[in-house]
mmCIF file with all atom_site columns, C-alpha atoms in Angstrom:
data_model
loop_
_atom_site.group_PDB
_atom_site.id
_atom_site.type_symbol
_atom_site.label_atom_id
_atom_site.label_alt_id
_atom_site.label_comp_id
_atom_site.label_asym_id
_atom_site.label_entity_id
_atom_site.label_seq_id
_atom_site.pdbx_PDB_ins_code
_atom_site.Cartn_x
_atom_site.Cartn_y
_atom_site.Cartn_z
_atom_site.occupancy
_atom_site.B_iso_or_equiv
_atom_site.pdbx_formal_charge
_atom_site.auth_seq_id
_atom_site.auth_comp_id
_atom_site.auth_asym_id
_atom_site.auth_atom_id
_atom_site.pdbx_PDB_model_num
ATOM 1   C CA . UNK A 1 1   ? 20.239  28.897  50.074  1.00 53.00 ? 1406 UNK A CA 1
ATOM 2   C CA . UNK A 1 2   ? 17.822  26.708  48.123  1.00 54.00 ? 1407 UNK A CA 1
ATOM 3   C CA . UNK A 1 3   ? 16.692  23.429  49.555  1.00 57.00 ? 1408 UNK A CA 1
ATOM 4   C CA . UNK A 1 4   ? 18.171  20.229  48.113  1.00 58.00 ? 1409 UNK A CA 1
ATOM 5   C CA . UNK A 1 5   ? 15.829  18.301  45.798  1.00 59.00 ? 1410 UNK A CA 1
ATOM 6   C CA . UNK A 1 6   ? 13.702  15.818  47.628  1.00 62.00 ? 1411 UNK A CA 1
ATOM 7   C CA . UNK A 1 7   ? 14.383  12.113  47.056  1.00 61.00 ? 1412 UNK A CA 1
ATOM 8   C CA . UNK A 1 8   ? 10.968  11.688  45.442  1.00 61.00 ? 1413 UNK A CA 1
ATOM 9   C CA . UNK A 1 9   ? 11.755  14.487  42.961  1.00 60.00 ? 1414 UNK A CA 1
ATOM 10  C CA . UNK A 1 10  ? 15.082  12.909  42.029  1.00 57.00 ? 1415 UNK A CA 1
ATOM 11  C CA . UNK A 1 11  ? 13.410  9.515   41.610  1.00 59.00 ? 1416 UNK A CA 1
ATOM 12  C CA . UNK A 1 12  ? 10.675  10.998  39.446  1.00 60.00 ? 1417 UNK A CA 1
ATOM 13  C CA . UNK A 1 13  ? 13.206  12.715  37.173  1.00 57.00 ? 1418 UNK A CA 1
ATOM 14  C CA . UNK A 1 14  ? 15.203  9.474   36.952  1.00 54.00 ? 1419 UNK A CA 1
ATOM 15  C CA . UNK A 1 15  ? 12.083  7.516   36.008  1.00 53.00 ? 1420 UNK A CA 1
ATOM 16  C CA . UNK A 1 16  ? 11.196  10.035  33.274  1.00 54.00 ? 1421 UNK A CA 1
ATOM 17  C CA . UNK A 1 17  ? 14.736  9.894   31.899  1.00 52.00 ? 1422 UNK A CA 1
ATOM 18  C CA . UNK A 1 18  ? 14.654  6.110   31.919  1.00 50.00 ? 1423 UNK A CA 1
ATOM 19  C CA . UNK A 1 19  ? 11.304  6.018   30.104  1.00 55.00 ? 1424 UNK A CA 1
ATOM 20  C CA . UNK A 1 20  ? 12.601  8.521   27.541  1.00 53.00 ? 1425 UNK A CA 1
ATOM 21  C CA . UNK A 1 21  ? 15.734  6.447   26.929  1.00 52.00 ? 1426 UNK A CA 1
ATOM 22  C CA . UNK A 1 22  ? 13.640  3.275   26.571  1.00 55.00 ? 1427 UNK A CA 1
ATOM 23  C CA . UNK A 1 23  ? 11.324  5.017   24.112  1.00 61.00 ? 1428 UNK A CA 1
ATOM 24  C CA . UNK A 1 24  ? 14.263  6.168   21.982  1.00 67.00 ? 1429 UNK A CA 1
ATOM 25  C CA . UNK A 1 25  ? 15.725  2.658   21.991  1.00 75.00 ? 1430 UNK A CA 1
ATOM 26  C CA . UNK A 1 26  ? 12.342  1.232   21.053  1.00 84.00 ? 1431 UNK A CA 1
ATOM 27  C CA . UNK A 1 27  ? 11.942  3.681   18.157  1.00 90.00 ? 1432 UNK A CA 1
ATOM 28  C CA . UNK A 1 28  ? 15.472  2.921   16.999  1.00 93.00 ? 1433 UNK A CA 1
ATOM 29  C CA . UNK A 1 29  ? 14.827  -0.826  17.126  1.00 94.00 ? 1434 UNK A CA 1
ATOM 30  C CA . UNK A 1 30  ? 11.575  -0.497  15.179  1.00 93.00 ? 1435 UNK A CA 1
ATOM 31  C CA . UNK A 1 31  ? 13.311  1.620   12.545  1.00 94.00 ? 1436 UNK A CA 1
ATOM 32  C CA . UNK A 1 32  ? 16.141  -0.903  12.229  1.00 95.00 ? 1437 UNK A CA 1
ATOM 33  C CA . UNK A 1 33  ? 13.670  -3.774  11.820  1.00 96.00 ? 1438 UNK A CA 1
ATOM 34  C CA . UNK A 1 34  ? 11.662  -1.930  9.160   1.00 93.00 ? 1439 UNK A CA 1
ATOM 35  C CA . UNK A 1 35  ? 14.773  -0.971  7.209   1.00 92.00 ? 1440 UNK A CA 1
ATOM 36  C CA . UNK A 1 36  ? 16.031  -4.550  7.298   1.00 94.00 ? 1441 UNK A CA 1
ATOM 37  C CA . UNK A 1 37  ? 12.591  -5.908  6.368   1.00 92.00 ? 1442 UNK A CA 1
ATOM 38  C CA . UNK A 1 38  ? 12.218  -3.608  3.356   1.00 86.00 ? 1443 UNK A CA 1
ATOM 39  C CA . UNK A 1 39  ? 15.643  -4.613  2.083   1.00 88.00 ? 1444 UNK A CA 1
ATOM 40  C CA . UNK A 1 40  ? 15.062  -8.322  2.682   1.00 88.00 ? 1445 UNK A CA 1
ATOM 41  C CA . UNK A 1 41  ? 11.579  -8.387  1.152   1.00 83.00 ? 1446 UNK A CA 1
ATOM 42  C CA . UNK A 1 42  ? 12.864  -6.491  -1.883  1.00 75.00 ? 1447 UNK A CA 1
ATOM 43  C CA . UNK A 1 43  ? 15.799  -8.883  -2.277  1.00 81.00 ? 1448 UNK A CA 1
ATOM 44  C CA . UNK A 1 44  ? 14.218  -12.244 -1.447  1.00 83.00 ? 1449 UNK A CA 1
ATOM 45  C CA . UNK A 1 45  ? 10.518  -11.610 -1.937  1.00 76.00 ? 1450 UNK A CA 1
ATOM 46  C CA . UNK A 1 46  ? 7.853   -12.252 0.681   1.00 79.00 ? 1451 UNK A CA 1
ATOM 47  C CA . UNK A 1 47  ? 7.857   -16.054 0.545   1.00 80.00 ? 1452 UNK A CA 1
ATOM 48  C CA . UNK A 1 48  ? 11.612  -16.554 0.874   1.00 86.00 ? 1453 UNK A CA 1
ATOM 49  C CA . UNK A 1 49  ? 12.297  -13.798 3.399   1.00 90.00 ? 1454 UNK A CA 1
ATOM 50  C CA . UNK A 1 50  ? 12.410  -15.057 6.988   1.00 95.00 ? 1455 UNK A CA 1
ATOM 51  C CA . UNK A 1 51  ? 12.089  -13.420 10.372  1.00 97.00 ? 1456 UNK A CA 1
ATOM 52  C CA . UNK A 1 52  ? 15.477  -14.894 11.298  1.00 97.00 ? 1457 UNK A CA 1
ATOM 53  C CA . UNK A 1 53  ? 17.169  -13.305 8.258   1.00 97.00 ? 1458 UNK A CA 1
ATOM 54  C CA . UNK A 1 54  ? 15.514  -9.941  8.906   1.00 97.00 ? 1459 UNK A CA 1
ATOM 55  C CA . UNK A 1 55  ? 16.602  -10.050 12.553  1.00 97.00 ? 1460 UNK A CA 1
ATOM 56  C CA . UNK A 1 56  ? 20.173  -10.871 11.522  1.00 97.00 ? 1461 UNK A CA 1
ATOM 57  C CA . UNK A 1 57  ? 20.186  -7.943  9.097   1.00 96.00 ? 1462 UNK A CA 1
ATOM 58  C CA . UNK A 1 58  ? 18.992  -5.671  11.919  1.00 96.00 ? 1463 UNK A CA 1
ATOM 59  C CA . UNK A 1 59  ? 21.514  -7.189  14.364  1.00 95.00 ? 1464 UNK A CA 1
ATOM 60  C CA . UNK A 1 60  ? 18.829  -8.151  16.872  1.00 95.00 ? 1465 UNK A CA 1
ATOM 61  C CA . UNK A 1 61  ? 17.291  -11.340 18.190  1.00 96.00 ? 1466 UNK A CA 1
ATOM 62  C CA . UNK A 1 62  ? 14.352  -12.782 16.165  1.00 96.00 ? 1467 UNK A CA 1
ATOM 63  C CA . UNK A 1 63  ? 12.187  -12.652 19.276  1.00 96.00 ? 1468 UNK A CA 1
ATOM 64  C CA . UNK A 1 64  ? 12.439  -8.838  19.166  1.00 95.00 ? 1469 UNK A CA 1
ATOM 65  C CA . UNK A 1 65  ? 10.961  -8.786  15.667  1.00 96.00 ? 1470 UNK A CA 1
ATOM 66  C CA . UNK A 1 66  ? 8.013   -10.835 16.888  1.00 96.00 ? 1471 UNK A CA 1
ATOM 67  C CA . UNK A 1 67  ? 7.682   -8.666  19.981  1.00 95.00 ? 1472 UNK A CA 1
ATOM 68  C CA . UNK A 1 68  ? 7.307   -5.480  17.935  1.00 94.00 ? 1473 UNK A CA 1
ATOM 69  C CA . UNK A 1 69  ? 5.344   -6.790  14.946  1.00 92.00 ? 1474 UNK A CA 1
ATOM 70  C CA . UNK A 1 70  ? 3.750   -10.077 15.972  1.00 91.00 ? 1475 UNK A CA 1
ATOM 71  C CA . UNK A 1 71  ? 4.090   -11.943 12.680  1.00 89.00 ? 1476 UNK A CA 1
ATOM 72  C CA . UNK A 1 72  ? 5.774   -11.892 9.299   1.00 89.00 ? 1477 UNK A CA 1
ATOM 73  C CA . UNK A 1 73  ? 2.507   -10.782 7.675   1.00 83.00 ? 1478 UNK A CA 1
ATOM 74  C CA . UNK A 1 74  ? 2.126   -7.793  9.995   1.00 85.00 ? 1479 UNK A CA 1
ATOM 75  C CA . UNK A 1 75  ? 5.756   -6.810  9.529   1.00 91.00 ? 1480 UNK A CA 1
ATOM 76  C CA . UNK A 1 76  ? 5.388   -7.019  5.760   1.00 86.00 ? 1481 UNK A CA 1
ATOM 77  C CA . UNK A 1 77  ? 2.214   -4.930  5.801   1.00 81.00 ? 1482 UNK A CA 1
ATOM 78  C CA . UNK A 1 78  ? 3.961   -2.232  7.839   1.00 84.00 ? 1483 UNK A CA 1
ATOM 79  C CA . UNK A 1 79  ? 7.138   -2.317  5.757   1.00 84.00 ? 1484 UNK A CA 1
ATOM 80  C CA . UNK A 1 80  ? 5.354   -2.335  2.390   1.00 79.00 ? 1485 UNK A CA 1
ATOM 81  C CA . UNK A 1 81  ? 6.033   0.911   0.577   1.00 74.00 ? 1486 UNK A CA 1
ATOM 82  C CA . UNK A 1 82  ? 4.916   0.793   -3.036  1.00 79.00 ? 1487 UNK A CA 1
ATOM 83  C CA . UNK A 1 83  ? 4.845   3.464   -5.688  1.00 84.00 ? 1488 UNK A CA 1
ATOM 84  C CA . UNK A 1 84  ? 2.468   2.400   -8.456  1.00 89.00 ? 1489 UNK A CA 1
ATOM 85  C CA . UNK A 1 85  ? 4.055   4.999   -10.761 1.00 90.00 ? 1490 UNK A CA 1
ATOM 86  C CA . UNK A 1 86  ? 0.673   5.745   -12.277 1.00 93.00 ? 1491 UNK A CA 1
ATOM 87  C CA . UNK A 1 87  ? 0.722   7.559   -15.607 1.00 92.00 ? 1492 UNK A CA 1
ATOM 88  C CA . UNK A 1 88  ? -0.496  11.133  -16.004 1.00 91.00 ? 1493 UNK A CA 1
ATOM 89  C CA . UNK A 1 89  ? -3.904  10.384  -17.487 1.00 90.00 ? 1494 UNK A CA 1
ATOM 90  C CA . UNK A 1 90  ? -4.605  14.046  -18.182 1.00 86.00 ? 1495 UNK A CA 1
ATOM 91  C CA . UNK A 1 91  ? -2.147  13.721  -21.080 1.00 88.00 ? 1496 UNK A CA 1
ATOM 92  C CA . UNK A 1 92  ? -3.809  10.574  -22.503 1.00 93.00 ? 1497 UNK A CA 1
ATOM 93  C CA . UNK A 1 93  ? -6.560  10.743  -25.154 1.00 95.00 ? 1498 UNK A CA 1
ATOM 94  C CA . UNK A 1 94  ? -9.872  10.090  -23.418 1.00 93.00 ? 1499 UNK A CA 1
ATOM 95  C CA . UNK A 1 95  ? -10.684 6.991   -25.468 1.00 94.00 ? 1500 UNK A CA 1
ATOM 96  C CA . UNK A 1 96  ? -7.318  5.435   -24.532 1.00 96.00 ? 1501 UNK A CA 1
ATOM 97  C CA . UNK A 1 97  ? -7.458  6.043   -20.779 1.00 96.00 ? 1502 UNK A CA 1
ATOM 98  C CA . UNK A 1 98  ? -8.533  2.524   -19.819 1.00 97.00 ? 1503 UNK A CA 1
ATOM 99  C CA . UNK A 1 99  ? -6.147  0.778   -22.198 1.00 97.00 ? 1504 UNK A CA 1
ATOM 100 C CA . UNK A 1 100 ? -3.272  2.847   -20.830 1.00 97.00 ? 1505 UNK A CA 1
ATOM 101 C CA . UNK A 1 101 ? -4.193  2.313   -17.184 1.00 96.00 ? 1506 UNK A CA 1
ATOM 102 C CA . UNK A 1 102 ? -4.963  -1.414  -17.417 1.00 97.00 ? 1507 UNK A CA 1
ATOM 103 C CA . UNK A 1 103 ? -1.754  -2.049  -19.351 1.00 97.00 ? 1508 UNK A CA 1
ATOM 104 C CA . UNK A 1 104 ? 0.193   -0.141  -16.732 1.00 96.00 ? 1509 UNK A CA 1
ATOM 105 C CA . UNK A 1 105 ? -1.375  -2.081  -13.849 1.00 94.00 ? 1510 UNK A CA 1
ATOM 106 C CA . UNK A 1 106 ? -0.591  -5.417  -15.470 1.00 95.00 ? 1511 UNK A CA 1
ATOM 107 C CA . UNK A 1 107 ? 3.060   -4.437  -15.919 1.00 93.00 ? 1512 UNK A CA 1
ATOM 108 C CA . UNK A 1 108 ? 3.231   -3.403  -12.267 1.00 90.00 ? 1513 UNK A CA 1
ATOM 109 C CA . UNK A 1 109 ? 1.661   -6.659  -11.049 1.00 89.00 ? 1514 UNK A CA 1
ATOM 110 C CA . UNK A 1 110 ? 3.819   -8.822  -13.310 1.00 88.00 ? 1515 UNK A CA 1
ATOM 111 C CA . UNK A 1 111 ? 7.019   -7.080  -12.285 1.00 79.00 ? 1516 UNK A CA 1
ATOM 112 C CA . UNK A 1 112 ? 6.588   -6.803  -8.512  1.00 74.00 ? 1517 UNK A CA 1
ATOM 113 C CA . UNK A 1 113 ? 6.423   -10.017 -6.501  1.00 76.00 ? 1518 UNK A CA 1
ATOM 114 C CA . UNK A 1 114 ? 6.091   -8.097  -3.250  1.00 75.00 ? 1519 UNK A CA 1
ATOM 115 C CA . UNK A 1 115 ? 2.900   -6.394  -4.440  1.00 81.00 ? 1520 UNK A CA 1
ATOM 116 C CA . UNK A 1 116 ? 1.478   -9.822  -5.225  1.00 83.00 ? 1521 UNK A CA 1
ATOM 117 C CA . UNK A 1 117 ? 2.514   -10.926 -1.731  1.00 80.00 ? 1522 UNK A CA 1
ATOM 118 C CA . UNK A 1 118 ? 0.726   -7.962  -0.176  1.00 83.00 ? 1523 UNK A CA 1
ATOM 119 C CA . UNK A 1 119 ? -2.433  -8.939  -2.057  1.00 85.00 ? 1524 UNK A CA 1
ATOM 120 C CA . UNK A 1 120 ? -2.180  -12.499 -0.731  1.00 83.00 ? 1525 UNK A CA 1
ATOM 121 C CA . UNK A 1 121 ? -1.591  -11.254 2.803   1.00 80.00 ? 1526 UNK A CA 1
ATOM 122 C CA . UNK A 1 122 ? -4.446  -8.776  2.512   1.00 82.00 ? 1527 UNK A CA 1
ATOM 123 C CA . UNK A 1 123 ? -6.923  -11.589 1.965   1.00 81.00 ? 1528 UNK A CA 1
ATOM 124 C CA . UNK A 1 124 ? -6.385  -12.858 5.514   1.00 78.00 ? 1529 UNK A CA 1
ATOM 125 C CA . UNK A 1 125 ? -4.575  -10.114 7.450   1.00 77.00 ? 1530 UNK A CA 1
ATOM 126 C CA . UNK A 1 126 ? -6.221  -6.809  8.361   1.00 82.00 ? 1531 UNK A CA 1
ATOM 127 C CA . UNK A 1 127 ? -2.918  -4.923  8.570   1.00 78.00 ? 1532 UNK A CA 1
ATOM 128 C CA . UNK A 1 128 ? -2.051  -5.963  5.035   1.00 80.00 ? 1533 UNK A CA 1
ATOM 129 C CA . UNK A 1 129 ? -5.572  -5.150  3.836   1.00 86.00 ? 1534 UNK A CA 1
ATOM 130 C CA . UNK A 1 130 ? -5.318  -1.677  5.381   1.00 86.00 ? 1535 UNK A CA 1
ATOM 131 C CA . UNK A 1 131 ? -1.948  -1.117  3.716   1.00 85.00 ? 1536 UNK A CA 1
ATOM 132 C CA . UNK A 1 132 ? -3.428  -2.096  0.354   1.00 87.00 ? 1537 UNK A CA 1
ATOM 133 C CA . UNK A 1 133 ? -6.315  0.327   0.904   1.00 90.00 ? 1538 UNK A CA 1
ATOM 134 C CA . UNK A 1 134 ? -3.853  3.106   1.704   1.00 89.00 ? 1539 UNK A CA 1
ATOM 135 C CA . UNK A 1 135 ? -1.774  2.449   -1.412  1.00 88.00 ? 1540 UNK A CA 1
ATOM 136 C CA . UNK A 1 136 ? -4.766  2.490   -3.707  1.00 89.00 ? 1541 UNK A CA 1
ATOM 137 C CA . UNK A 1 137 ? -6.513  5.326   -1.883  1.00 90.00 ? 1542 UNK A CA 1
ATOM 138 C CA . UNK A 1 138 ? -3.585  7.721   -1.871  1.00 92.00 ? 1543 UNK A CA 1
ATOM 139 C CA . UNK A 1 139 ? -2.306  6.936   -5.362  1.00 92.00 ? 1544 UNK A CA 1
ATOM 140 C CA . UNK A 1 140 ? -5.251  5.785   -7.470  1.00 93.00 ? 1545 UNK A CA 1
ATOM 141 C CA . UNK A 1 141 ? -7.776  8.261   -6.059  1.00 92.00 ? 1546 UNK A CA 1
ATOM 142 C CA . UNK A 1 142 ? -5.953  11.441  -7.148  1.00 93.00 ? 1547 UNK A CA 1
ATOM 143 C CA . UNK A 1 143 ? -5.162  9.940   -10.556 1.00 93.00 ? 1548 UNK A CA 1
ATOM 144 C CA . UNK A 1 144 ? -8.821  9.236   -11.228 1.00 94.00 ? 1549 UNK A CA 1
ATOM 145 C CA . UNK A 1 145 ? -9.848  12.618  -9.827  1.00 93.00 ? 1550 UNK A CA 1
ATOM 146 C CA . UNK A 1 146 ? -7.642  14.308  -12.421 1.00 92.00 ? 1551 UNK A CA 1
ATOM 147 C CA . UNK A 1 147 ? -9.748  13.003  -15.332 1.00 92.00 ? 1552 UNK A CA 1
ATOM 148 C CA . UNK A 1 148 ? -13.364 12.868  -14.122 1.00 91.00 ? 1553 UNK A CA 1
ATOM 149 C CA . UNK A 1 149 ? -15.826 15.665  -14.764 1.00 88.00 ? 1554 UNK A CA 1
ATOM 150 C CA . UNK A 1 150 ? -17.359 15.461  -11.292 1.00 92.00 ? 1555 UNK A CA 1
ATOM 151 C CA . UNK A 1 151 ? -14.743 15.274  -8.484  1.00 89.00 ? 1556 UNK A CA 1
ATOM 152 C CA . UNK A 1 152 ? -17.459 13.960  -6.191  1.00 92.00 ? 1557 UNK A CA 1
ATOM 153 C CA . UNK A 1 153 ? -17.551 10.764  -8.232  1.00 95.00 ? 1558 UNK A CA 1
ATOM 154 C CA . UNK A 1 154 ? -13.797 10.169  -8.165  1.00 94.00 ? 1559 UNK A CA 1
ATOM 155 C CA . UNK A 1 155 ? -13.876 7.885   -5.130  1.00 93.00 ? 1560 UNK A CA 1
ATOM 156 C CA . UNK A 1 156 ? -16.648 5.706   -6.532  1.00 95.00 ? 1561 UNK A CA 1
ATOM 157 C CA . UNK A 1 157 ? -15.028 5.462   -9.961  1.00 96.00 ? 1562 UNK A CA 1
ATOM 158 C CA . UNK A 1 158 ? -11.620 4.664   -8.432  1.00 95.00 ? 1563 UNK A CA 1
ATOM 159 C CA . UNK A 1 159 ? -13.232 2.015   -6.237  1.00 95.00 ? 1564 UNK A CA 1
ATOM 160 C CA . UNK A 1 160 ? -14.923 0.362   -9.208  1.00 96.00 ? 1565 UNK A CA 1
ATOM 161 C CA . UNK A 1 161 ? -11.651 0.436   -11.106 1.00 95.00 ? 1566 UNK A CA 1
ATOM 162 C CA . UNK A 1 162 ? -10.007 -1.289  -8.137  1.00 94.00 ? 1567 UNK A CA 1
ATOM 163 C CA . UNK A 1 163 ? -12.632 -4.074  -8.231  1.00 95.00 ? 1568 UNK A CA 1
ATOM 164 C CA . UNK A 1 164 ? -11.474 -4.902  -11.746 1.00 95.00 ? 1569 UNK A CA 1
ATOM 165 C CA . UNK A 1 165 ? -7.729  -4.682  -11.167 1.00 94.00 ? 1570 UNK A CA 1
ATOM 166 C CA . UNK A 1 166 ? -7.633  -6.295  -7.721  1.00 93.00 ? 1571 UNK A CA 1
ATOM 167 C CA . UNK A 1 167 ? -10.159 -8.936  -8.733  1.00 95.00 ? 1572 UNK A CA 1
ATOM 168 C CA . UNK A 1 168 ? -8.133  -9.821  -11.801 1.00 96.00 ? 1573 UNK A CA 1
ATOM 169 C CA . UNK A 1 169 ? -4.905  -9.861  -9.779  1.00 94.00 ? 1574 UNK A CA 1
ATOM 170 C CA . UNK A 1 170 ? -6.484  -12.109 -7.150  1.00 93.00 ? 1575 UNK A CA 1
ATOM 171 C CA . UNK A 1 171 ? -7.594  -14.623 -9.776  1.00 95.00 ? 1576 UNK A CA 1
ATOM 172 C CA . UNK A 1 172 ? -4.295  -14.489 -11.695 1.00 95.00 ? 1577 UNK A CA 1
ATOM 173 C CA . UNK A 1 173 ? -1.692  -14.413 -8.929  1.00 90.00 ? 1578 UNK A CA 1
ATOM 174 C CA . UNK A 1 174 ? -3.365  -15.817 -5.817  1.00 88.00 ? 1579 UNK A CA 1
ATOM 175 C CA . UNK A 1 175 ? -6.114  -18.233 -6.879  1.00 92.00 ? 1580 UNK A CA 1
ATOM 176 C CA . UNK A 1 176 ? -4.302  -18.882 -10.174 1.00 94.00 ? 1581 UNK A CA 1
ATOM 177 C CA . UNK A 1 177 ? -7.414  -19.702 -12.164 1.00 97.00 ? 1582 UNK A CA 1
ATOM 178 C CA . UNK A 1 178 ? -6.094  -21.383 -15.338 1.00 97.00 ? 1583 UNK A CA 1
ATOM 179 C CA . UNK A 1 179 ? -8.095  -19.354 -17.911 1.00 95.00 ? 1584 UNK A CA 1
ATOM 180 C CA . UNK A 1 180 ? -6.963  -16.097 -16.265 1.00 97.00 ? 1585 UNK A CA 1
ATOM 181 C CA . UNK A 1 181 ? -3.354  -17.183 -15.775 1.00 97.00 ? 1586 UNK A CA 1
ATOM 182 C CA . UNK A 1 182 ? -3.074  -18.222 -19.431 1.00 98.00 ? 1587 UNK A CA 1
ATOM 183 C CA . UNK A 1 183 ? -4.145  -14.835 -20.801 1.00 97.00 ? 1588 UNK A CA 1
ATOM 184 C CA . UNK A 1 184 ? -1.401  -12.848 -22.466 1.00 97.00 ? 1589 UNK A CA 1
ATOM 185 C CA . UNK A 1 185 ? -1.106  -9.245  -21.271 1.00 96.00 ? 1590 UNK A CA 1
ATOM 186 C CA . UNK A 1 186 ? -2.549  -7.803  -24.463 1.00 96.00 ? 1591 UNK A CA 1
ATOM 187 C CA . UNK A 1 187 ? -5.497  -10.198 -24.234 1.00 98.00 ? 1592 UNK A CA 1
ATOM 188 C CA . UNK A 1 188 ? -6.148  -9.218  -20.630 1.00 98.00 ? 1593 UNK A CA 1
ATOM 189 C CA . UNK A 1 189 ? -6.074  -5.538  -21.592 1.00 98.00 ? 1594 UNK A CA 1
ATOM 190 C CA . UNK A 1 190 ? -8.547  -6.169  -24.399 1.00 98.00 ? 1595 UNK A CA 1
ATOM 191 C CA . UNK A 1 191 ? -10.977 -7.900  -22.020 1.00 98.00 ? 1596 UNK A CA 1
ATOM 192 C CA . UNK A 1 192 ? -10.652 -5.499  -19.085 1.00 98.00 ? 1597 UNK A CA 1
ATOM 193 C CA . UNK A 1 193 ? -10.298 -2.111  -20.768 1.00 98.00 ? 1598 UNK A CA 1
ATOM 194 C CA . UNK A 1 194 ? -13.904 -1.673  -22.009 1.00 97.00 ? 1599 UNK A CA 1
ATOM 195 C CA . UNK A 1 195 ? -15.302 -2.156  -18.494 1.00 97.00 ? 1600 UNK A CA 1
ATOM 196 C CA . UNK A 1 196 ? -12.673 0.099   -16.947 1.00 97.00 ? 1601 UNK A CA 1
ATOM 197 C CA . UNK A 1 197 ? -13.335 2.748   -19.609 1.00 97.00 ? 1602 UNK A CA 1
ATOM 198 C CA . UNK A 1 198 ? -17.021 2.701   -18.697 1.00 96.00 ? 1603 UNK A CA 1
ATOM 199 C CA . UNK A 1 199 ? -16.230 3.048   -14.995 1.00 96.00 ? 1604 UNK A CA 1
ATOM 200 C CA . UNK A 1 200 ? -13.986 6.033   -15.629 1.00 95.00 ? 1605 UNK A CA 1
ATOM 201 C CA . UNK A 1 201 ? -15.699 8.000   -18.381 1.00 93.00 ? 1606 UNK A CA 1
ATOM 202 C CA . UNK A 1 202 ? -19.341 7.005   -18.833 1.00 91.00 ? 1607 UNK A CA 1
ATOM 203 C CA . UNK A 1 203 ? -22.317 8.786   -17.314 1.00 84.00 ? 1608 UNK A CA 1
ATOM 204 C CA . UNK A 1 204 ? -23.344 7.536   -13.903 1.00 71.00 ? 1609 UNK A CA 1
ATOM 205 C CA . UNK A 1 205 ? -26.075 4.941   -13.577 1.00 58.00 ? 1610 UNK A CA 1
ATOM 206 C CA . UNK A 1 206 ? -28.473 7.530   -12.141 1.00 53.00 ? 1611 UNK A CA 1
ATOM 207 C CA . UNK A 1 207 ? -27.982 9.983   -15.013 1.00 49.00 ? 1612 UNK A CA 1
#
């Protein structure tokens, strides 16, 4: 006849079960908050969305949102999930690559308030900045790599392209510099495309 489990063994198993249940509840709560945040940010935009509204959508207390994510900026950075829908540049004539890409970026920026909000948040919040780096790194990097002769240069060329597009977006949508804000899209493309074309297709500076 086997000995009955010791009290300490039963307590240990109970503690592990309790921790497992708490972990599952925590994961479920985080998932509910993120789902509600994505829906609310998409519907209301970053500025109008509130922690209270997101908590109500997730059927939890607002204090729980702050407990898990700390601030609206951090929640937004975690919830942000953007597809830049970059064009297949391998099918674009080489001399039109920059015009195509710059025009596409401007349409994306103009049409997505939440992407503008992520840029604003990224200027002061490390979580948002990291999310922006991930978006551009995972989406822009492979696109540039598909058209450059030397794959080893893809990261540098993509980074230089980002300086143009993010810099322009910062001045247009965050700082709102009047001469930049007043540019029509076709004018902005005409100004930006030659520099972007050089970054993407010209020989390197050391060549």
